[in-house]
Amino acid sequence: MDVAAAVSEARQWDRLMTMARLGAIPGDGVNRPALSGLDREARRVLIGWGRELGLTASVDRMANLFLRCEGAEPGLAPVMAGSHMDSQPSGGRFDGIWGVIAALEAVQAMQDAGIRPRRAVEVVAWTNEEGSRFAPGCMGSMAFGGFQPPETWDDSKDTEGLTFGAELAALLESERDLPRRPLGVVEGAAPFAYVEAHI
């Protein structure tokens, strides 16, 4: 079996619908703000799926979440794929999250086809891409890429006056069971390549 033939549309759909229930709003939309309780729940669901496949979960200090499928040559920089799990206040069920699910599906399809890649493959979920709770968006990926220091947005507030820095610290505390990894290109963890499927 080749990898393309091992891709399961039904499996992706089931996972998307599981995520869509976390923050579901009328009209088949989703409201799942970054660093919220719903976001934490969605992350744990994703971690569980990854662990079922033998993937190793880790986070960096921006709470970017990674699921690693080790390659045949572990010392090589990984290929990274993913997107984000947070939504707009009335976002769609597929915006962002499909990129994460598609990356996980690619890893599972390779496993099902008996293919072990030369490089590790890492599924990533970036923190606060949408910027609907804390502005601006793309905080996690900007810090990962070295475009802004990670402390830049600590004082950014949501509509309830909660700060990004405090909510980030609370999420990381809730995930203290996960290994902490370096922050992207800033701390020597740059990928070999990155791809993002997005709707």
Coordinates of N, CA and C in Angstrom, one line a residue:
M1 N 0.8 -1.2 0.0 CA 0.0 0.0 0.0 C 0.9 1.2 0.0
D2 N 0.6 2.2 -0.9 CA 1.3 3.5 -0.8 C 0.6 4.4 0.1
V3 N 1.3 5.5 0.4 CA 0.9 6.4 1.5 C -0.5 7.1 1.1
A4 N -0.6 7.5 -0.2 CA -1.8 8.2 -0.6 C -3.0 7.3 -0.4
A5 N -2.8 6.0 -0.7 CA -3.9 5.0 -0.6 C -4.3 4.8 0.8
A6 N -3.4 5.0 1.7 CA -3.6 4.8 3.2 C -4.3 6.0 3.9
V7 N -4.4 7.1 3.2 CA -5.1 8.3 3.7 C -6.6 8.0 3.9
S8 N -7.2 8.3 5.0 CA -8.6 8.0 5.3 C -9.4 9.2 5.4
E9 N -10.3 9.4 4.5 CA -11.2 10.6 4.6 C -12.1 10.5 5.8
A10 N -12.6 9.3 6.1 CA -13.5 9.1 7.2 C -12.8 9.4 8.5
R11 N -11.6 9.0 8.7 CA -10.9 9.2 9.9 C -10.6 10.7 10.1
Q12 N -10.3 11.4 9.1 CA -10.1 12.9 9.2 C -11.5 13.5 9.6
W13 N -12.5 13.1 8.9 CA -13.8 13.7 9.2 C -14.2 13.4 10.7
D14 N -14.0 12.2 11.1 CA -14.4 11.9 12.5 C -13.6 12.8 13.5
R15 N -12.3 13.0 13.2 CA -11.5 13.8 14.1 C -11.9 15.3 14.0
L16 N -12.2 15.8 12.8 CA -12.7 17.1 12.7 C -14.0 17.4 13.4
M17 N -14.9 16.4 13.4 CA -16.2 16.5 14.1 C -16.0 16.5 15.6
T18 N -15.0 15.7 16.0 CA -14.7 15.7 17.5 C -14.2 17.0 17.9
M19 N -13.4 17.6 17.2 CA -12.9 19.0 17.5 C -14.0 20.0 17.4
A20 N -14.9 19.8 16.4 CA -15.9 20.8 16.2 C -16.9 20.9 17.4
R21 N -17.0 19.9 18.1 CA -17.8 19.9 19.3 C -17.3 20.7 20.5
L22 N -16.0 21.0 20.4 CA -15.3 21.7 21.5 C -15.4 23.2 21.1
G23 N -16.5 23.9 21.6 CA -16.7 25.3 21.3 C -17.8 25.4 20.2
A24 N -18.6 24.4 20.0 CA -19.6 24.5 19.0 C -20.6 25.6 19.2
I25 N -21.0 26.3 18.2 CA -22.0 27.4 18.2 C -23.0 27.1 17.1
P26 N -24.2 27.8 17.2 CA -25.2 27.5 16.2 C -24.7 27.8 14.8
G27 N -25.2 27.1 13.9 CA -24.8 27.2 12.5 C -23.6 26.5 12.1
D28 N -23.2 25.4 12.9 CA -22.1 24.6 12.6 C -20.7 25.4 12.7
G29 N -20.7 26.4 13.5 CA -19.5 27.1 13.7 C -18.8 26.7 15.0
V30 N -17.7 27.4 15.3 CA -16.9 27.1 16.4 C -16.4 28.4 17.1
N31 N -16.4 28.4 18.4 CA -15.8 29.5 19.1 C -14.8 28.9 20.2
R32 N -13.5 28.8 19.8 CA -12.6 28.1 20.7 C -11.4 29.1 20.8
P33 N -11.4 30.0 21.8 CA -10.4 31.0 21.9 C -9.0 30.4 22.4
A34 N -8.0 31.0 22.0 CA -6.6 30.6 22.4 C -6.5 30.6 23.9
L35 N -5.8 29.6 24.4 CA -5.5 29.5 25.8 C -6.7 29.4 26.8
S36 N -7.8 29.1 26.2 CA -9.1 28.9 27.0 C -9.2 27.5 27.5
G37 N -10.2 27.2 28.3 CA -10.4 25.8 28.7 C -10.7 24.9 27.5
L38 N -11.5 25.5 26.6 CA -11.8 24.7 25.4 C -10.5 24.4 24.6
D39 N -9.6 25.3 24.5 CA -8.3 25.1 23.8 C -7.5 24.0 24.5
R40 N -7.5 24.1 25.8 CA -6.8 23.1 26.6 C -7.4 21.7 26.3
E41 N -8.7 21.6 26.3 CA -9.3 20.3 26.0 C -9.0 19.8 24.7
A42 N -9.0 20.7 23.7 CA -8.7 20.3 22.3 C -7.3 19.8 22.2
R43 N -6.4 20.4 22.9 CA -5.0 20.0 22.9 C -4.8 18.6 23.5
R44 N -5.5 18.3 24.5 CA -5.4 17.0 25.2 C -6.0 15.9 24.2
V45 N -7.1 16.3 23.5 CA -7.6 15.3 22.5 C -6.5 15.0 21.5
L46 N -5.9 16.1 21.0 CA -4.9 15.9 19.9 C -3.7 15.1 20.5
I47 N -3.3 15.4 21.7 CA -2.2 14.6 22.3 C -2.5 13.2 22.4
G48 N -3.8 12.9 22.8 CA -4.2 11.5 22.9 C -4.2 10.8 21.6
W49 N -4.6 11.4 20.6 CA -4.5 10.8 19.2 C -3.1 10.5 18.9
G50 N -2.2 11.5 19.2 CA -0.8 11.3 18.8 C -0.2 10.1 19.6
R51 N -0.5 10.0 20.9 CA 0.1 9.0 21.7 C -0.4 7.6 21.2
E52 N -1.6 7.5 20.7 CA -2.1 6.2 20.2 C -1.3 5.8 19.0
L53 N -0.6 6.8 18.3 CA 0.2 6.4 17.2 C 1.7 6.3 17.6
G54 N 2.0 6.5 18.9 CA 3.4 6.4 19.3 C 4.1 7.7 19.1
L55 N 3.4 8.8 18.9 CA 4.1 10.1 18.8 C 4.4 10.7 20.1
T56 N 5.5 11.5 20.1 CA 6.0 12.1 21.4 C 5.5 13.5 21.4
A57 N 4.8 13.9 22.4 CA 4.3 15.3 22.6 C 5.3 16.2 23.3
S58 N 5.4 17.4 22.9 CA 6.2 18.4 23.6 C 5.7 19.8 23.4
V59 N 6.1 20.7 24.2 CA 5.7 22.1 24.0 C 6.9 23.0 24.2
D60 N 6.9 24.2 23.5 CA 7.9 25.2 23.8 C 7.3 26.3 24.7
R61 N 8.1 27.3 25.0 CA 7.6 28.3 26.0 C 6.5 29.2 25.5
M62 N 6.2 29.1 24.2 CA 5.0 29.8 23.7 C 3.8 28.9 23.7
A63 N 3.9 27.7 24.2 CA 2.9 26.7 24.2 C 2.6 26.2 22.8
N64 N 3.4 26.4 21.8 CA 3.3 25.7 20.6 C 3.4 24.2 20.9
L65 N 2.5 23.4 20.3 CA 2.4 22.0 20.7 C 2.9 21.2 19.5
F66 N 3.7 20.2 19.8 CA 4.4 19.3 18.8 C 4.1 17.9 19.1
L67 N 3.9 17.1 18.0 CA 3.8 15.6 18.1 C 4.8 15.1 17.1
R68 N 5.8 14.4 17.6 CA 6.9 13.9 16.8 C 6.8 12.5 16.5
C69 N 6.9 12.2 15.2 CA 7.1 10.8 14.6 C 8.6 10.7 14.2
E70 N 9.3 9.9 15.0 CA 10.8 9.8 14.7 C 11.1 9.3 13.4
G71 N 12.1 9.8 12.8 CA 12.6 9.3 11.5 C 13.7 8.3 11.6
A72 N 14.1 7.8 10.4 CA 15.2 6.8 10.4 C 16.5 7.4 10.8
E73 N 16.7 8.7 10.6 CA 17.9 9.4 11.0 C 17.6 10.5 12.0
P74 N 17.5 10.2 13.3 CA 17.0 11.1 14.3 C 17.8 12.4 14.4
G75 N 19.0 12.5 14.0 CA 19.8 13.7 14.1 C 19.4 14.8 13.1
L76 N 18.7 14.4 12.1 CA 18.3 15.4 11.1 C 17.2 16.3 11.5
A77 N 17.2 17.5 11.0 CA 16.2 18.5 11.3 C 14.8 17.9 10.7
P78 N 13.7 18.1 11.5 CA 12.5 17.5 11.1 C 11.7 18.2 9.9
V79 N 10.9 17.5 9.3 CA 9.8 18.2 8.5 C 8.6 18.4 9.4
M80 N 8.1 19.6 9.3 CA 7.0 20.1 10.2 C 5.8 20.4 9.4
A81 N 4.6 20.0 9.9 CA 3.4 20.3 9.3 C 2.3 20.6 10.3
G82 N 1.4 21.5 10.0 CA 0.3 21.7 11.0 C -0.4 23.1 10.7
S83 N -1.0 23.6 11.7 CA -1.7 24.9 11.6 C -2.0 25.3 13.1
H84 N -3.3 25.7 13.3 CA -3.7 26.2 14.6 C -5.0 25.5 15.0
M85 N -5.3 25.6 16.3 CA -6.5 25.0 16.9 C -7.5 26.1 17.4
D86 N -7.0 27.3 17.6 CA -7.9 28.4 18.1 C -8.8 28.9 16.9
S87 N -9.9 29.6 17.2 CA -10.8 30.0 16.2 C -11.1 31.5 16.3
Q88 N -11.8 32.0 15.3 CA -12.5 33.3 15.5 C -13.7 33.1 16.3
P89 N -14.3 34.2 16.9 CA -15.5 34.0 17.7 C -16.6 33.3 17.0
S90 N -16.7 33.4 15.8 CA -17.7 32.6 15.0 C -17.1 32.0 13.8
G91 N -16.0 31.2 14.1 CA -15.2 30.6 13.1 C -15.9 29.3 12.5
G92 N -15.3 28.9 11.4 CA -15.8 27.6 10.8 C -15.2 26.4 11.5
R93 N -15.7 25.2 11.2 CA -15.3 24.0 11.8 C -13.9 23.5 11.2
F94 N -13.5 24.1 10.1 CA -12.3 23.5 9.4 C -11.2 24.5 9.4
D95 N -11.4 25.8 9.6 CA -10.4 26.8 9.6 C -9.3 26.5 10.6
G96 N -8.1 26.3 10.1 CA -6.9 26.0 11.0 C -6.8 24.6 11.4
I97 N -7.9 24.1 12.1 CA -7.8 22.8 12.7 C -7.6 21.7 11.6
W98 N -8.1 21.9 10.4 CA -7.9 20.9 9.4 C -6.4 20.7 9.1
G99 N -5.6 21.8 9.1 CA -4.2 21.7 8.9 C -3.5 20.8 9.9
V100 N -4.0 20.9 11.1 CA -3.4 20.0 12.2 C -3.8 18.6 12.0
I101 N -5.1 18.4 11.7 CA -5.7 17.0 11.5 C -5.1 16.4 10.2
A102 N -4.9 17.2 9.2 CA -4.3 16.7 7.9 C -2.8 16.2 8.1
A103 N -2.1 17.0 8.9 CA -0.7 16.6 9.3 C -0.7 15.3 10.0
L104 N -1.6 15.2 11.0 CA -1.7 13.9 11.8 C -2.1 12.7 10.9
E105 N -3.0 13.0 9.9 CA -3.4 11.9 9.0 C -2.2 11.5 8.1
A106 N -1.4 12.5 7.7 CA -0.3 12.1 6.9 C 0.7 11.2 7.6
V107 N 0.9 11.5 8.9 CA 1.8 10.6 9.7 C 1.1 9.2 9.9
Q108 N -0.2 9.2 10.1 CA -0.8 7.9 10.3 C -0.8 7.1 9.0
A109 N -1.0 7.8 7.9 CA -1.0 7.1 6.6 C 0.4 6.5 6.3
M110 N 1.4 7.2 6.6 CA 2.8 6.7 6.4 C 3.0 5.4 7.3
Q111 N 2.5 5.5 8.5 CA 2.6 4.3 9.4 C 1.8 3.1 8.8
D112 N 0.6 3.4 8.4 CA -0.3 2.3 7.9 C 0.3 1.7 6.6
A113 N 1.1 2.5 5.9 CA 1.7 2.0 4.6 C 3.1 1.4 4.9
G114 N 3.5 1.4 6.1 CA 4.8 0.8 6.5 C 6.0 1.6 6.0
I115 N 5.8 3.0 5.9 CA 6.8 3.9 5.5 C 7.4 4.6 6.7
R116 N 8.7 4.5 6.8 CA 9.4 5.3 7.9 C 10.2 6.4 7.2
P117 N 9.9 7.6 7.3 CA 10.6 8.7 6.6 C 12.0 8.8 7.2
R118 N 12.9 9.3 6.3 CA 14.3 9.6 6.7 C 14.4 10.6 7.8
R119 N 13.6 11.7 7.7 CA 13.6 12.7 8.7 C 12.4 12.5 9.6
A120 N 12.5 13.0 10.9 CA 11.3 13.0 11.7 C 10.2 13.9 11.1
V121 N 9.0 13.6 11.4 CA 7.9 14.5 11.0 C 7.2 15.0 12.3
E122 N 7.0 16.3 12.4 CA 6.4 16.9 13.6 C 5.1 17.6 13.2
V123 N 4.0 17.1 13.8 CA 2.8 17.8 13.7 C 2.8 19.0 14.7
V124 N 2.4 20.2 14.3 CA 2.5 21.3 15.1 C 1.1 22.0 15.2
A125 N 0.8 22.5 16.4 CA -0.4 23.4 16.6 C 0.1 24.7 17.2
W126 N 0.1 25.8 16.4 CA 0.6 27.1 16.8 C -0.3 27.7 17.8
T127 N 0.3 28.5 18.7 CA -0.5 29.2 19.8 C -1.0 30.6 19.3
N128 N -2.3 30.8 19.4 CA -2.9 32.1 19.1 C -2.6 32.6 17.7
E129 N -2.9 31.8 16.7 CA -2.8 32.2 15.3 C -3.8 33.3 15.0
E130 N -5.1 33.1 15.4 CA -6.2 33.9 15.0 C -6.1 35.3 15.6
G131 N -5.7 35.4 16.9 CA -5.6 36.7 17.5 C -7.0 37.3 17.9
S132 N -8.0 36.4 18.0 CA -9.3 36.9 18.3 C -9.5 37.1 19.8
R133 N -8.7 36.5 20.7 CA -8.8 36.7 22.1 C -7.7 37.7 22.5
F134 N -6.5 37.4 22.0 CA -5.3 38.3 22.3 C -4.7 38.8 21.0
A135 N -4.6 40.1 20.9 CA -4.0 40.6 19.6 C -2.5 40.9 19.8
P136 N -1.8 40.7 18.7 CA -2.2 40.3 17.4 C -2.2 38.8 17.3
G137 N -2.5 38.3 16.1 CA -2.5 36.9 15.8 C -1.1 36.4 15.5
C138 N -0.9 35.1 15.3 CA 0.4 34.5 14.9 C 1.5 34.7 16.0
M139 N 1.1 34.8 17.2 CA 2.1 35.0 18.3 C 3.1 33.8 18.3
G140 N 2.5 32.6 18.4 CA 3.3 31.4 18.6 C 4.3 31.2 17.4
S141 N 3.8 31.4 16.2 CA 4.6 31.1 15.0 C 5.6 32.3 14.8
M142 N 5.2 33.5 15.2 CA 6.2 34.6 15.1 C 7.3 34.4 16.0
A143 N 7.0 34.0 17.3 CA 8.1 33.8 18.2 C 9.0 32.6 17.8
F144 N 8.4 31.6 17.3 CA 9.1 30.4 16.8 C 10.0 30.8 15.6
G145 N 9.6 31.7 14.8 CA 10.4 32.1 13.6 C 11.4 33.2 13.9
G146 N 11.4 33.7 15.2 CA 12.3 34.7 15.6 C 12.0 36.1 15.1
F147 N 10.7 36.3 14.7 CA 10.3 37.7 14.3 C 10.0 38.6 15.4
Q148 N 9.7 38.1 16.6 CA 9.5 38.9 17.8 C 9.9 38.0 19.0
P149 N 10.4 38.7 20.0 CA 10.8 37.9 21.3 C 9.5 37.4 21.9
P150 N 9.5 36.3 22.6 CA 8.3 35.7 23.1 C 7.7 36.5 24.2
E151 N 8.4 37.4 24.8 CA 7.8 38.2 25.9 C 7.0 39.4 25.3
T152 N 7.1 39.6 24.0 CA 6.5 40.8 23.4 C 5.0 41.0 23.8
W153 N 4.3 40.0 23.9 CA 2.8 40.1 24.1 C 2.3 39.8 25.5
D154 N 3.2 39.7 26.4 CA 2.8 39.3 27.8 C 1.7 40.2 28.3
D155 N 1.7 41.5 28.0 CA 0.7 42.4 28.6 C -0.6 42.6 27.7
S156 N -0.7 41.9 26.6 CA -1.9 41.9 25.8 C -3.1 41.4 26.6
K157 N -4.2 42.1 26.5 CA -5.3 41.7 27.4 C -6.5 41.3 26.5
D158 N -7.3 40.4 27.0 CA -8.6 40.0 26.4 C -9.7 40.9 26.9
T159 N -10.9 40.7 26.5 CA -12.0 41.6 26.9 C -12.4 41.5 28.4
E160 N -11.8 40.5 29.1 CA -12.1 40.4 30.5 C -10.9 40.9 31.3
G161 N -9.9 41.5 30.6 CA -8.7 42.0 31.3 C -7.7 41.0 31.7
L162 N -7.8 39.8 31.2 CA -6.8 38.8 31.5 C -5.6 38.9 30.5
T163 N -4.4 38.8 31.0 CA -3.3 39.0 30.1 C -2.8 37.7 29.4
F164 N -2.2 37.9 28.3 CA -1.7 36.7 27.5 C -0.6 36.0 28.3
G165 N 0.2 36.8 29.0 CA 1.3 36.2 29.7 C 0.8 35.3 30.9
A166 N -0.2 35.8 31.6 CA -0.7 35.0 32.7 C -1.5 33.8 32.2
E167 N -2.2 33.9 31.1 CA -3.0 32.7 30.6 C -2.0 31.7 29.9
L168 N -0.9 32.2 29.3 CA 0.1 31.3 28.8 C 0.7 30.5 29.9
A169 N 1.1 31.2 31.0 CA 1.7 30.5 32.1 C 0.8 29.5 32.7
A170 N -0.5 29.8 32.7 CA -1.5 28.8 33.3 C -1.6 27.6 32.4
L171 N -1.6 27.8 31.1 CA -1.7 26.6 30.2 C -0.4 25.8 30.3
L172 N 0.7 26.4 30.3 CA 2.0 25.6 30.4 C 2.0 24.9 31.8
E173 N 1.5 25.5 32.8 CA 1.4 24.8 34.1 C 0.5 23.5 34.0
S174 N -0.6 23.7 33.3 CA -1.5 22.5 33.1 C -0.9 21.4 32.3
E175 N 0.1 21.8 31.5 CA 0.8 20.8 30.6 C 2.2 20.5 31.1
R176 N 2.5 20.6 32.4 CA 3.8 20.4 33.0 C 4.2 18.9 32.8
D177 N 3.3 18.0 32.5 CA 3.6 16.6 32.2 C 4.3 16.5 30.9
L178 N 4.3 17.5 30.0 CA 4.9 17.4 28.7 C 6.3 17.9 28.7
P179 N 7.2 17.3 28.0 CA 8.6 17.8 27.9 C 8.6 19.2 27.3
R180 N 9.5 20.1 27.8 CA 9.6 21.4 27.2 C 10.8 21.3 26.2
R181 N 10.6 22.0 25.0 CA 11.6 22.0 23.9 C 12.0 23.4 23.6
P182 N 13.1 23.5 22.9 CA 13.6 24.8 22.5 C 12.6 25.6 21.6
L183 N 12.7 26.9 21.6 CA 11.7 27.7 20.9 C 12.3 28.0 19.5
G184 N 12.0 27.2 18.5 CA 12.2 27.4 17.1 C 13.6 27.8 16.8
V185 N 13.7 28.7 15.8 CA 15.0 29.2 15.2 C 15.7 30.0 16.3
V186 N 15.0 30.5 17.3 CA 15.7 31.3 18.3 C 16.6 30.5 19.2
E187 N 16.1 29.2 19.4 CA 16.9 28.4 20.4 C 17.4 27.1 19.7
G188 N 17.5 27.1 18.4 CA 18.2 26.0 17.7 C 17.3 24.9 17.3
A189 N 16.0 25.1 17.1 CA 15.1 24.0 16.8 C 14.4 24.3 15.4
A190 N 15.1 24.8 14.5 CA 14.5 25.1 13.2 C 14.2 23.8 12.4
P191 N 13.1 23.8 11.7 CA 12.8 22.6 10.9 C 13.5 22.6 9.6
F192 N 13.6 21.5 8.9 CA 14.1 21.4 7.6 C 13.2 22.0 6.6
A193 N 11.9 21.7 6.8 CA 10.8 22.3 5.9 C 9.5 22.3 6.7
Y194 N 8.6 23.2 6.2 CA 7.3 23.3 6.9 C 6.2 23.4 5.8
V195 N 5.1 22.7 6.0 CA 4.0 22.7 5.1 C 2.7 22.9 5.9
E196 N 1.8 23.7 5.4 CA 0.5 23.9 6.1 C -0.6 23.8 5.2
A197 N -1.5 22.8 5.4 CA -2.8 22.7 4.7 C -3.8 23.7 5.4
H198 N -4.5 24.5 4.6 CA -5.4 25.4 5.3 C -6.6 25.7 4.4
I199 N -7.7 25.8 5.1 CA -9.0 26.2 4.5 C -9.3 27.6 4.9

